[in-house]
CSV table of C-alpha atoms in Angstrom, one decimal:
chain,number,residue,atom,x,y,z
A,128,MET,CA,0.0,-0.7,0.0
A,129,ILE,CA,1.3,3.1,-0.9
A,130,ASP,CA,-0.2,6.0,1.0
A,131,GLY,CA,-0.6,10.1,-0.4
A,132,ARG,CA,1.5,11.9,1.2
A,133,SER,CA,4.1,8.7,1.0
A,134,PHE,CA,3.1,8.7,-3.0
A,135,ALA,CA,4.3,12.9,-3.6
A,136,ALA,CA,6.4,13.2,-1.7
A,137,GLY,CA,8.0,10.0,-3.3
A,138,GLN,CA,7.4,11.5,-6.7
A,139,ALA,CA,9.0,15.5,-5.4
A,140,PHE,CA,11.8,13.8,-4.5
A,141,LEU,CA,12.4,12.2,-7.8
A,142,LEU,CA,11.0,15.3,-9.8
A,143,SER,CA,14.0,17.3,-7.4
A,144,VAL,CA,16.6,15.5,-8.5
A,145,LYS,CA,15.7,15.3,-12.1
A,146,ALA,CA,15.2,19.3,-11.7
A,147,HIS,CA,18.8,19.5,-10.2
A,148,TRP,CA,19.9,17.0,-13.0
A,149,THR,CA,18.7,19.8,-16.1
A,150,ARG,CA,19.6,22.6,-14.4
A,151,VAL,CA,23.1,21.8,-12.4
A,152,ILE,CA,24.5,18.4,-14.5
A,153,TYR,CA,24.2,19.0,-17.7
A,154,PRO,CA,25.6,22.3,-17.6
A,155,ALA,CA,28.5,20.5,-16.2
A,156,VAL,CA,28.4,17.6,-18.2
A,157,ARG,CA,28.3,19.7,-20.7
A,158,ALA,CA,31.1,21.7,-19.8
A,159,GLU,CA,32.8,18.6,-19.7
A,160,TYR,CA,32.6,17.2,-23.2
A,161,GLU,CA,33.8,21.0,-24.3
A,162,LYS,CA,37.7,20.3,-22.5
A,163,SER,CA,37.3,17.2,-23.5
A,164,ASN,CA,39.1,14.5,-26.3
A,165,ASP,CA,37.7,11.6,-27.8
A,166,SER,CA,37.2,9.6,-24.2
A,167,PHE,CA,34.0,11.5,-23.5
A,168,GLN,CA,31.6,7.9,-23.3
A,169,LYS,CA,34.1,7.2,-20.0
A,170,ASN,CA,33.6,10.3,-18.3
A,171,VAL,CA,32.1,9.5,-15.0
A,172,LEU,CA,29.3,12.6,-14.9
A,173,TYR,CA,28.2,12.1,-17.7
A,174,ARG,CA,28.0,8.3,-16.9
A,175,TYR,CA,25.7,9.7,-13.7
A,176,PHE,CA,23.4,12.0,-16.5
A,177,CYS,CA,23.1,8.9,-18.1
A,178,TRP,CA,22.2,6.5,-15.3
A,179,LEU,CA,19.8,9.3,-13.6
A,180,GLU,CA,18.1,9.7,-16.4
A,181,ARG,CA,17.0,6.3,-17.5
A,182,HIS,CA,16.4,5.0,-13.7
A,183,LEU,CA,14.9,8.5,-12.7
A,184,GLN,CA,12.3,7.8,-15.1
A,185,ARG,CA,11.9,4.2,-14.0
A,186,PHE,CA,11.6,5.2,-10.2
A,187,LYS,CA,8.8,7.7,-11.4
A,188,TYR,CA,6.9,4.5,-13.2
A,189,SER,CA,7.5,1.2,-11.4
A,190,GLY,CA,9.6,2.3,-7.8
A,191,ARG,CA,8.4,2.2,-4.5
A,192,TYR,CA,6.3,5.3,-4.6
A,193,GLY,CA,5.5,4.1,-8.9
A,194,LEU,CA,3.0,6.1,-11.1
A,195,GLN,CA,1.9,2.6,-11.2
A,196,PRO,CA,1.2,0.9,-8.4
A,197,TYR,CA,-0.2,3.6,-6.7
A,198,HIS,CA,-2.6,4.0,-9.4
A,199,ALA,CA,-3.1,0.4,-9.8
A,200,GLN,CA,-4.0,0.2,-6.5
A,201,ASP,CA,-7.2,2.0,-6.8
A,202,ARG,CA,-7.4,0.6,-9.7
A,203,ALA,CA,-12.2,0.4,-9.6
A,204,ARG,CA,-11.7,3.8,-9.2
A,205,PHE,CA,-10.4,4.1,-12.2
A,206,GLU,CA,-12.2,2.6,-14.0
A,207,ALA,CA,-15.5,3.3,-13.1
A,208,SER,CA,-15.0,6.8,-13.4
A,209,LEU,CA,-14.5,6.3,-17.4
A,210,ALA,CA,-17.9,4.9,-18.0
A,211,GLU,CA,-19.3,8.2,-19.2
A,212,ALA,CA,-16.7,8.3,-21.6
A,213,GLU,CA,-18.1,8.7,-25.0
A,214,VAL,CA,-15.0,7.3,-27.1
A,215,GLU,CA,-15.7,5.9,-31.0
A,216,LEU,CA,-13.1,2.4,-29.8
A,217,ARG,CA,-12.8,-0.3,-32.4
A,218,GLU,CA,-13.2,-3.7,-31.5
A,219,GLU,CA,-10.3,-5.5,-33.1
A,220,MET,CA,-7.6,-2.4,-32.8
A,221,ALA,CA,-4.5,-4.1,-35.2
A,222,PHE,CA,-1.7,-2.4,-33.8
A,223,PRO,CA,1.5,-2.3,-35.3
A,224,GLN,CA,4.7,-3.7,-34.3
A,225,TYR,CA,6.3,-0.7,-33.3
A,226,TYR,CA,3.8,0.5,-31.5
A,227,THR,CA,3.8,-2.8,-29.2
A,228,ALA,CA,6.8,-3.5,-29.2
A,229,ILE,CA,8.8,-1.4,-27.0
A,230,ASP,CA,7.0,0.4,-23.3
A,231,ILE,CA,8.0,3.7,-23.9
A,232,HIS,CA,8.5,6.3,-21.9
A,233,GLN,CA,9.8,2.8,-19.2
A,234,HIS,CA,5.4,3.0,-18.9
A,235,PRO,CA,4.9,-0.2,-18.3
A,236,GLY,CA,2.6,-1.8,-20.4
A,237,GLY,CA,3.3,1.2,-22.8
A,238,VAL,CA,0.5,3.7,-22.7
A,239,TRP,CA,-2.2,1.5,-24.1
A,240,SER,CA,-2.4,-1.7,-22.9
A,241,ASP,CA,-4.0,-1.7,-18.8
A,242,PRO,CA,-7.5,0.2,-18.3
A,243,ILE,CA,-5.6,3.1,-16.5
A,244,ALA,CA,-2.9,3.6,-18.0
A,245,GLY,CA,-3.9,7.5,-19.6
A,246,PHE,CA,-4.2,8.3,-16.0
A,247,VAL,CA,-0.7,6.9,-15.4
A,248,TYR,CA,0.3,8.7,-18.2
A,249,GLU,CA,-1.2,11.9,-17.4
A,250,ARG,CA,0.2,11.8,-13.9
A,251,GLY,CA,3.4,11.3,-15.1
A,252,ALA,CA,3.1,14.1,-17.9
A,253,ARG,CA,2.7,16.6,-15.5
A,254,SER,CA,6.0,16.4,-14.1
A,255,THR,CA,8.3,15.8,-17.5
A,256,THR,CA,9.4,19.7,-17.8
A,257,PRO,CA,10.8,19.7,-14.4
A,258,LEU,CA,11.6,23.7,-15.1
A,259,ALA,CA,7.7,24.6,-15.4
A,260,GLY,CA,8.2,27.8,-13.6
A,261,THR,CA,5.4,29.9,-12.6
A,262,ARG,CA,5.4,31.8,-15.6
A,263,HIS,CA,5.2,29.4,-17.9
A,264,LYS,CA,2.9,29.4,-19.9
A,265,ASP,CA,1.9,25.1,-21.3
A,266,LEU,CA,3.9,23.5,-24.2
A,267,HIS,CA,0.7,23.0,-25.9
A,268,GLU,CA,-1.3,26.7,-25.0
A,269,ARG,CA,2.2,27.6,-27.3
A,270,LEU,CA,1.0,25.4,-30.1
A,271,THR,CA,-2.1,26.1,-29.9
A,272,ALA,CA,-1.4,29.5,-30.1
A,273,ALA,CA,1.4,28.9,-32.8
A,274,ALA,CA,-1.2,27.4,-35.5
A,275,LEU,CA,-3.5,30.0,-34.9
A,276,ASP,CA,-1.7,33.4,-35.4
A,277,GLY,CA,-3.0,34.7,-37.8
A,278,ARG,CA,-4.9,33.3,-39.4
A,279,PRO,CA,-8.7,32.2,-40.3
A,280,ALA,CA,-10.5,30.3,-37.3
A,281,PRO,CA,-10.2,26.7,-39.0
A,282,GLN,CA,-13.9,25.3,-38.8
A,283,ARG,CA,-12.9,21.4,-38.8
A,284,MET,CA,-9.7,19.8,-37.3
A,285,LEU,CA,-7.9,16.9,-37.3
A,286,ASP,CA,-5.4,16.3,-33.6
A,287,MET,CA,-3.6,13.0,-34.3
A,288,ALA,CA,-2.6,10.9,-31.3
A,289,CYS,CA,-3.7,12.7,-28.9
A,290,GLY,CA,-3.4,11.3,-26.2
A,291,PHE,CA,-5.1,12.2,-23.1
A,292,GLY,CA,-6.1,15.0,-24.8
A,293,LYS,CA,-3.6,17.3,-23.0
A,294,SER,CA,-3.4,18.9,-26.9
A,295,THR,CA,-6.4,18.8,-27.9
A,296,ARG,CA,-7.8,20.7,-25.2
A,297,PRO,CA,-5.9,24.1,-25.7
A,298,PHE,CA,-7.4,23.7,-29.2
A,299,TYR,CA,-11.6,23.4,-28.3
A,300,GLU,CA,-11.4,25.5,-25.9
A,301,ALA,CA,-9.5,28.3,-28.2
A,302,LEU,CA,-11.9,26.9,-31.4
A,303,PRO,CA,-15.2,26.3,-29.6
A,304,GLU,CA,-17.2,26.0,-33.3
A,305,ALA,CA,-15.5,24.2,-35.0
A,306,GLU,CA,-15.5,20.0,-35.0
A,307,VAL,CA,-12.7,18.9,-33.7
A,308,GLU,CA,-11.8,15.1,-34.6
A,309,ALA,CA,-9.0,13.9,-32.4
A,310,ILE,CA,-7.3,10.1,-33.1
A,311,ASP,CA,-5.3,7.9,-31.0
A,312,PHE,CA,-4.3,4.2,-30.9
A,313,SER,CA,-4.3,4.0,-27.1
A,314,ALA,CA,-8.4,3.6,-25.5
A,315,PRO,CA,-7.4,4.1,-22.0
A,316,CYS,CA,-6.1,7.2,-23.1
A,317,LEU,CA,-9.0,7.7,-25.5
A,318,ARG,CA,-11.2,7.5,-22.7
A,319,LEU,CA,-10.1,9.6,-20.8
A,320,ALA,CA,-9.6,11.9,-22.9
A,321,ALA,CA,-13.1,12.0,-23.8
A,322,ARG,CA,-14.0,12.3,-20.3
A,323,GLU,CA,-12.0,15.2,-19.0
A,324,ALA,CA,-13.8,17.0,-22.5
A,325,GLN,CA,-16.9,15.9,-22.1
A,326,ARG,CA,-16.7,17.8,-17.9
A,327,ALA,CA,-15.1,20.5,-19.7
A,328,GLY,CA,-18.4,20.8,-21.8
A,329,ALA,CA,-17.1,21.0,-24.6
A,330,ARG,CA,-19.9,19.4,-27.5
A,331,LYS,CA,-18.0,19.8,-30.8
A,332,VAL,CA,-14.8,17.0,-30.2
A,333,HIS,CA,-14.7,14.0,-30.9
A,334,PHE,CA,-12.6,10.8,-29.6
A,335,ARG,CA,-11.3,7.6,-32.1
A,336,GLN,CA,-9.3,4.8,-31.9
A,337,ARG,CA,-8.1,4.6,-35.5
A,338,ASP,CA,-4.2,5.1,-36.9
A,339,ALA,CA,-2.8,8.6,-38.1
A,340,ALA,CA,-1.2,7.1,-41.2
A,341,SER,CA,-4.9,5.6,-42.2
A,342,THR,CA,-7.5,7.8,-40.6
A,343,GLY,CA,-10.8,6.9,-42.6
A,344,TYR,CA,-11.5,10.2,-43.0
A,345,PRO,CA,-12.2,11.7,-46.7
A,346,ASP,CA,-9.6,13.9,-49.1
A,347,ALA,CA,-9.2,17.3,-47.8
A,348,SER,CA,-11.8,16.4,-44.6
A,349,PHE,CA,-9.6,19.7,-42.7
A,350,ASP,CA,-8.5,23.6,-42.5
A,351,LEU,CA,-6.3,22.1,-40.0
A,352,VAL,CA,-4.5,19.2,-39.3
A,353,THR,CA,-2.6,18.9,-35.9
A,354,SER,CA,0.6,16.6,-33.3
A,355,THR,CA,2.3,17.1,-30.9
A,356,MET,CA,5.3,14.4,-30.1
A,357,LEU,CA,4.2,11.7,-32.8
A,358,LEU,CA,6.6,11.7,-35.2
A,359,HIS,CA,9.2,10.5,-33.1
A,360,GLU,CA,7.5,7.6,-31.8
A,361,LEU,CA,6.8,6.5,-35.1
A,362,PRO,CA,9.9,4.5,-37.4
A,363,PRO,CA,10.2,6.3,-40.4
A,364,LYS,CA,7.7,4.5,-43.1
A,365,ALA,CA,5.3,5.4,-40.4
A,366,VAL,CA,6.1,8.4,-40.3
A,367,GLU,CA,5.7,9.1,-44.5
A,368,ARG,CA,2.4,7.8,-43.9
A,369,ALA,CA,1.8,10.0,-41.6
A,370,LEU,CA,2.6,12.9,-43.1
A,371,ALA,CA,0.9,12.1,-46.9
A,372,GLU,CA,-2.3,11.1,-44.5
A,373,SER,CA,-2.3,14.4,-43.2
A,374,ALA,CA,-1.3,16.6,-47.1
A,375,ARG,CA,-4.8,14.5,-47.9
A,376,LEU,CA,-6.9,15.3,-45.6
A,377,LEU,CA,-6.2,19.0,-46.1
A,378,LYS,CA,-8.8,21.5,-47.5
A,379,PRO,CA,-6.9,23.6,-50.4
A,380,GLY,CA,-5.3,26.4,-48.6
A,381,GLY,CA,-5.1,24.5,-45.5
A,382,ARG,CA,-2.5,23.9,-43.2
A,383,MET,CA,-0.8,20.9,-41.2
A,384,VAL,CA,1.3,21.7,-38.1
A,385,HIS,CA,3.6,18.8,-36.7
A,386,LEU,CA,5.4,20.0,-33.1
A,387,ASP,CA,8.3,17.1,-32.1
A,388,PHE,CA,12.3,17.2,-31.3
A,389,LEU,CA,14.5,18.0,-34.8
A,390,PRO,CA,18.6,18.5,-32.8
A,391,GLY,CA,20.2,20.9,-34.7
A,392,GLU,CA,24.2,20.1,-36.4
A,393,SER,CA,26.3,19.8,-33.2
A,394,GLU,CA,28.2,16.7,-31.4
A,395,PHE,CA,26.9,17.3,-27.9
A,396,GLU,CA,23.4,18.0,-29.2
A,397,ARG,CA,23.4,15.0,-31.0
A,398,LEU,CA,24.8,12.6,-28.3
A,399,ILE,CA,22.4,13.6,-25.2
A,400,HIS,CA,19.2,13.8,-27.7
A,401,PHE,CA,20.1,10.1,-29.4
A,402,GLY,CA,21.3,8.9,-25.7
A,403,HIS,CA,17.5,10.2,-24.2
A,404,SER,CA,15.9,8.6,-27.0
A,405,ARG,CA,17.5,5.3,-26.1
A,406,ARG,CA,17.3,5.5,-21.9
A,407,ASN,CA,13.6,6.8,-22.3
A,408,ASN,CA,12.5,3.5,-24.4
A,409,GLU,CA,11.8,5.4,-27.6
A,410,PRO,CA,13.7,4.1,-30.6
A,411,PHE,CA,12.7,6.5,-33.2
A,412,MET,CA,14.2,10.4,-32.2
A,413,GLU,CA,17.7,9.8,-34.5
A,414,PRO,CA,15.5,8.6,-37.6
A,415,LEU,CA,13.4,11.2,-37.0
A,416,ALA,CA,16.6,13.4,-36.5
A,417,ARG,CA,18.0,11.8,-40.1
A,418,MET,CA,14.7,12.5,-42.1
A,419,ASP,CA,15.1,14.4,-45.5
A,420,LEU,CA,11.2,15.9,-44.2
A,421,PRO,CA,11.4,19.4,-46.4
A,422,ALA,CA,12.2,17.0,-49.2
A,423,LEU,CA,9.5,14.9,-47.8
A,424,LEU,CA,6.7,17.8,-47.4
A,425,GLY,CA,7.8,18.4,-50.9
A,426,ARG,CA,6.9,15.4,-52.6
A,427,LEU,CA,3.6,15.4,-51.1
A,428,GLY,CA,3.3,18.7,-53.4
A,429,LEU,CA,3.0,20.6,-49.6
A,430,ARG,CA,3.9,24.2,-49.4
A,431,ASN,CA,5.1,27.2,-47.4
A,432,VAL,CA,6.6,24.2,-45.9
A,433,GLU,CA,8.4,26.0,-42.1
A,434,ILE,CA,10.4,24.2,-39.7
A,435,ARG,CA,11.3,25.9,-37.1
A,436,PRO,CA,13.4,25.4,-33.6
A,437,PHE,CA,10.3,26.0,-31.0
A,438,GLU,CA,10.4,27.6,-27.5
A,439,GLU,CA,8.4,25.8,-25.1
A,440,ALA,CA,9.1,27.7,-22.5
A,441,ASP,CA,10.0,31.5,-21.7
A,442,GLY,CA,13.5,32.4,-22.9
A,443,ALA,CA,14.6,28.5,-23.8
A,444,LEU,CA,15.4,29.0,-27.5
A,445,ALA,CA,17.7,32.3,-25.8
A,446,PRO,CA,21.4,32.4,-26.8
A,447,GLY,CA,22.0,31.9,-23.3
A,448,TYR,CA,20.3,28.9,-22.3
A,449,ARG,CA,22.0,26.4,-21.0
A,450,TYR,CA,19.5,24.1,-19.3
A,451,TRP,CA,18.9,20.8,-20.7
A,452,ARG,CA,16.0,20.6,-22.9
A,453,PHE,CA,14.5,19.1,-25.6
A,454,PRO,CA,14.9,20.2,-29.2
A,455,TRP,CA,11.5,21.3,-30.0
A,456,ALA,CA,11.2,22.1,-33.3
A,457,LEU,CA,7.4,22.8,-35.1
A,458,ILE,CA,6.8,21.7,-38.8
A,459,SER,CA,4.4,23.4,-40.8
A,460,ALA,CA,3.1,22.7,-44.4
A,461,GLU,CA,0.5,24.6,-46.2
A,462,ARG,CA,-2.1,22.3,-48.7
B,770,MET,CA,12.1,-9.5,-19.5
B,771,LYS,CA,15.6,-7.6,-20.7
B,772,PRO,CA,18.3,-7.2,-18.6
B,773,GLU,CA,18.6,-3.6,-17.6
B,774,GLN,CA,21.0,-0.7,-19.6
B,775,THR,CA,24.3,-0.6,-18.1
B,776,PHE,CA,26.5,3.0,-17.8
B,777,PHE,CA,29.2,2.0,-15.5
B,778,ASP,CA,32.3,-0.8,-16.8
B,779,ASP,CA,30.9,-2.4,-13.3
B,780,PRO,CA,26.8,-3.0,-13.6
B,781,ALA,CA,27.9,-3.7,-9.4
B,782,LEU,CA,28.5,0.1,-9.9
B,783,ASP,CA,25.4,0.9,-12.2
B,784,ARG,CA,22.8,-2.0,-9.3
B,785,ALA,CA,24.5,0.2,-6.4
B,786,PHE,CA,24.7,3.3,-7.1
B,787,GLY,CA,20.0,2.3,-8.2
B,788,VAL,CA,20.0,1.0,-3.7
B,789,VAL,CA,21.6,4.6,-3.4
B,790,MET,CA,19.5,6.2,-4.5
B,791,ALA,CA,16.2,4.2,-3.4
B,792,LEU,CA,17.9,4.6,-0.1
B,793,ALA,CA,17.6,8.4,-0.7
B,794,GLN,CA,14.1,8.7,-1.4
B,795,GLU,CA,13.1,6.9,1.9
B,796,VAL,CA,15.1,8.9,3.6
B,797,TRP,CA,13.2,11.7,2.3
B,798,VAL,CA,9.8,9.8,2.6
B,799,LEU,CA,10.3,9.5,5.9
B,800,ARG,CA,11.3,13.5,6.3
B,801,ASP,CA,8.5,14.4,5.3
B,802,ARG,CA,6.0,12.4,7.6
B,803,VAL,CA,7.7,13.6,10.5
B,804,GLN,CA,7.3,17.1,9.3
B,805,ALA,CA,4.1,17.1,8.9
B,806,MET,CA,3.7,14.4,12.1
B,807,GLU,CA,5.6,17.3,14.1
B,808,ALA,CA,2.8,20.3,12.0
B,809,GLN,CA,-0.1,18.1,13.5
B,810,LEU,CA,1.2,17.5,17.1
B,811,ALA,CA,2.5,20.8,17.3
B,812,GLU,CA,-0.9,22.3,16.1
B,813,ARG,CA,-2.6,20.8,18.3
B,814,GLY,CA,-0.3,21.3,22.1
B,815,VAL,CA,0.8,18.2,21.9
B,816,LEU,CA,4.0,18.7,21.5
B,817,ASP,CA,6.6,21.1,22.0
B,818,SER,CA,8.0,22.1,18.5
B,819,LYS,CA,11.1,24.7,20.5
B,820,LYS,CA,12.1,22.1,23.2
B,821,LEU,CA,12.1,19.1,20.1
B,822,SER,CA,14.7,21.5,17.9
B,823,GLU,CA,16.6,22.0,21.1
B,824,GLU,CA,20.0,20.6,21.9
B,825,PRO,CA,19.3,18.1,24.6
B,826,ALA,CA,21.0,18.1,28.3
B,827,SER,CA,22.2,15.2,27.9
B,828,ASP,CA,22.6,11.9,26.0
B,829,GLU,CA,18.8,10.6,25.7
B,830,ARG,CA,19.4,7.5,23.5
B,831,ALA,CA,23.2,6.6,23.6
B,832,ALA,CA,22.1,2.7,24.3
B,833,GLU,CA,19.8,2.6,21.3
B,834,ARG,CA,22.6,4.4,19.5
B,835,GLU,CA,25.7,2.3,20.1
B,836,ALA,CA,23.5,-1.3,19.3
B,837,PHE,CA,22.1,0.4,16.1
B,838,VAL,CA,26.0,0.8,15.3
B,839,ALA,CA,27.5,-1.8,16.2
B,840,ASN,CA,24.6,-4.0,14.2
B,841,LEU,CA,25.6,-2.0,11.2
B,842,MET,CA,29.6,-2.1,11.9
B,843,GLN,CA,29.5,-6.3,12.8
B,844,GLN,CA,28.5,-6.9,8.8
B,845,LEU,CA,32.6,-5.2,8.5
B,846,VAL,CA,33.8,-8.2,10.7
B,847,GLY,CA,33.1,-11.5,7.9
B,848,GLU,CA,32.5,-13.3,11.1
B,849,GLN,CA,29.7,-16.2,10.7
B,850,GLN,CA,28.0,-15.8,13.5
B,851,SER,CA,27.0,-19.8,13.9
B,852,LYS,CA,28.9,-22.9,12.9
B,853,GLY,CA,29.7,-23.3,9.9
B,854,MET,CA,30.9,-24.2,6.7
B,855,PRO,CA,34.4,-22.5,5.3
């Protein structure tokens, strides 16, 4: 049995360690890298940096005060609370091999196999960015602002790989008149997303269990197609299919906006990012970084293709910024 | 299950550091609980926080502490505690 106070204290401890890792250990690793020769892989501080990235996440999900055991002991209540959720599910959803082979984020059972996985994921996502301070505007709100900025409000939009609905919410709140479609593979996440939307009084958002590579919507269905942290979970062939599907679904003049991670050219940045990929059980970050996305989007007949760094928190793109961060990138194109 | 990833030359260090971090987490969970308990007891007038935090006039728990330390250090001696195999 894990009581609530001990769970909160255990998780808060991990978050404090992660914040220290972000703000103190990472800059120190970088400084050692800059003065090192080619034996950096043997650097002791770097090894602790790697160990902590791997195992703090393990503690967070599976440890003595982990998200999974904490939520599992209250399973009946969590499952019952999803009964009201209105969501379109498939009886025999065929998952691709890449989706089920590895538990992403070290989430035991992945984000899809356990009926309470949405709750575990949601709670975990609250502490993914330890630098999120008081002035922090949530990155999903920032994406929404970037996607809607200076353009006519979309009438119909699709959010691919919506998860438990965190990325969809600022869209349906900003666009109460729009038809918002949101799709994902994970039934537990979709149920939680739908429950939250119902509780928020959102009437024109629909959650459906569908594959972003093959959505089943007619051609030219949407003014806006979005995804947040989808592409790096896909092998390159699936990235190609998801982007081709995005292009197919756009009305002429419509726009796709995909928020993801693309490291710069620096060796250090790539070492850290590709290492994170392995340590966090997300194997496709490196293949994504090696894809020629502008060429791919061009072949799909899209125009105004733009890939630019994305400021996920105030000051994160400032030249003197020294803390660990994801290499956020906004990938957009118009049909 | 697959073997866990390792980051040090000796995987014993990877595992032992996991024990260190697990203990550190337990220390924080306990410290949090003790402090919360003290605050609740003080609120109800059951506990005098100031007195609790003062340096004690005498070594109140010397015997218990010595037994605690003896048990800890006994581990280093490397002697069998029962008649046994070489």
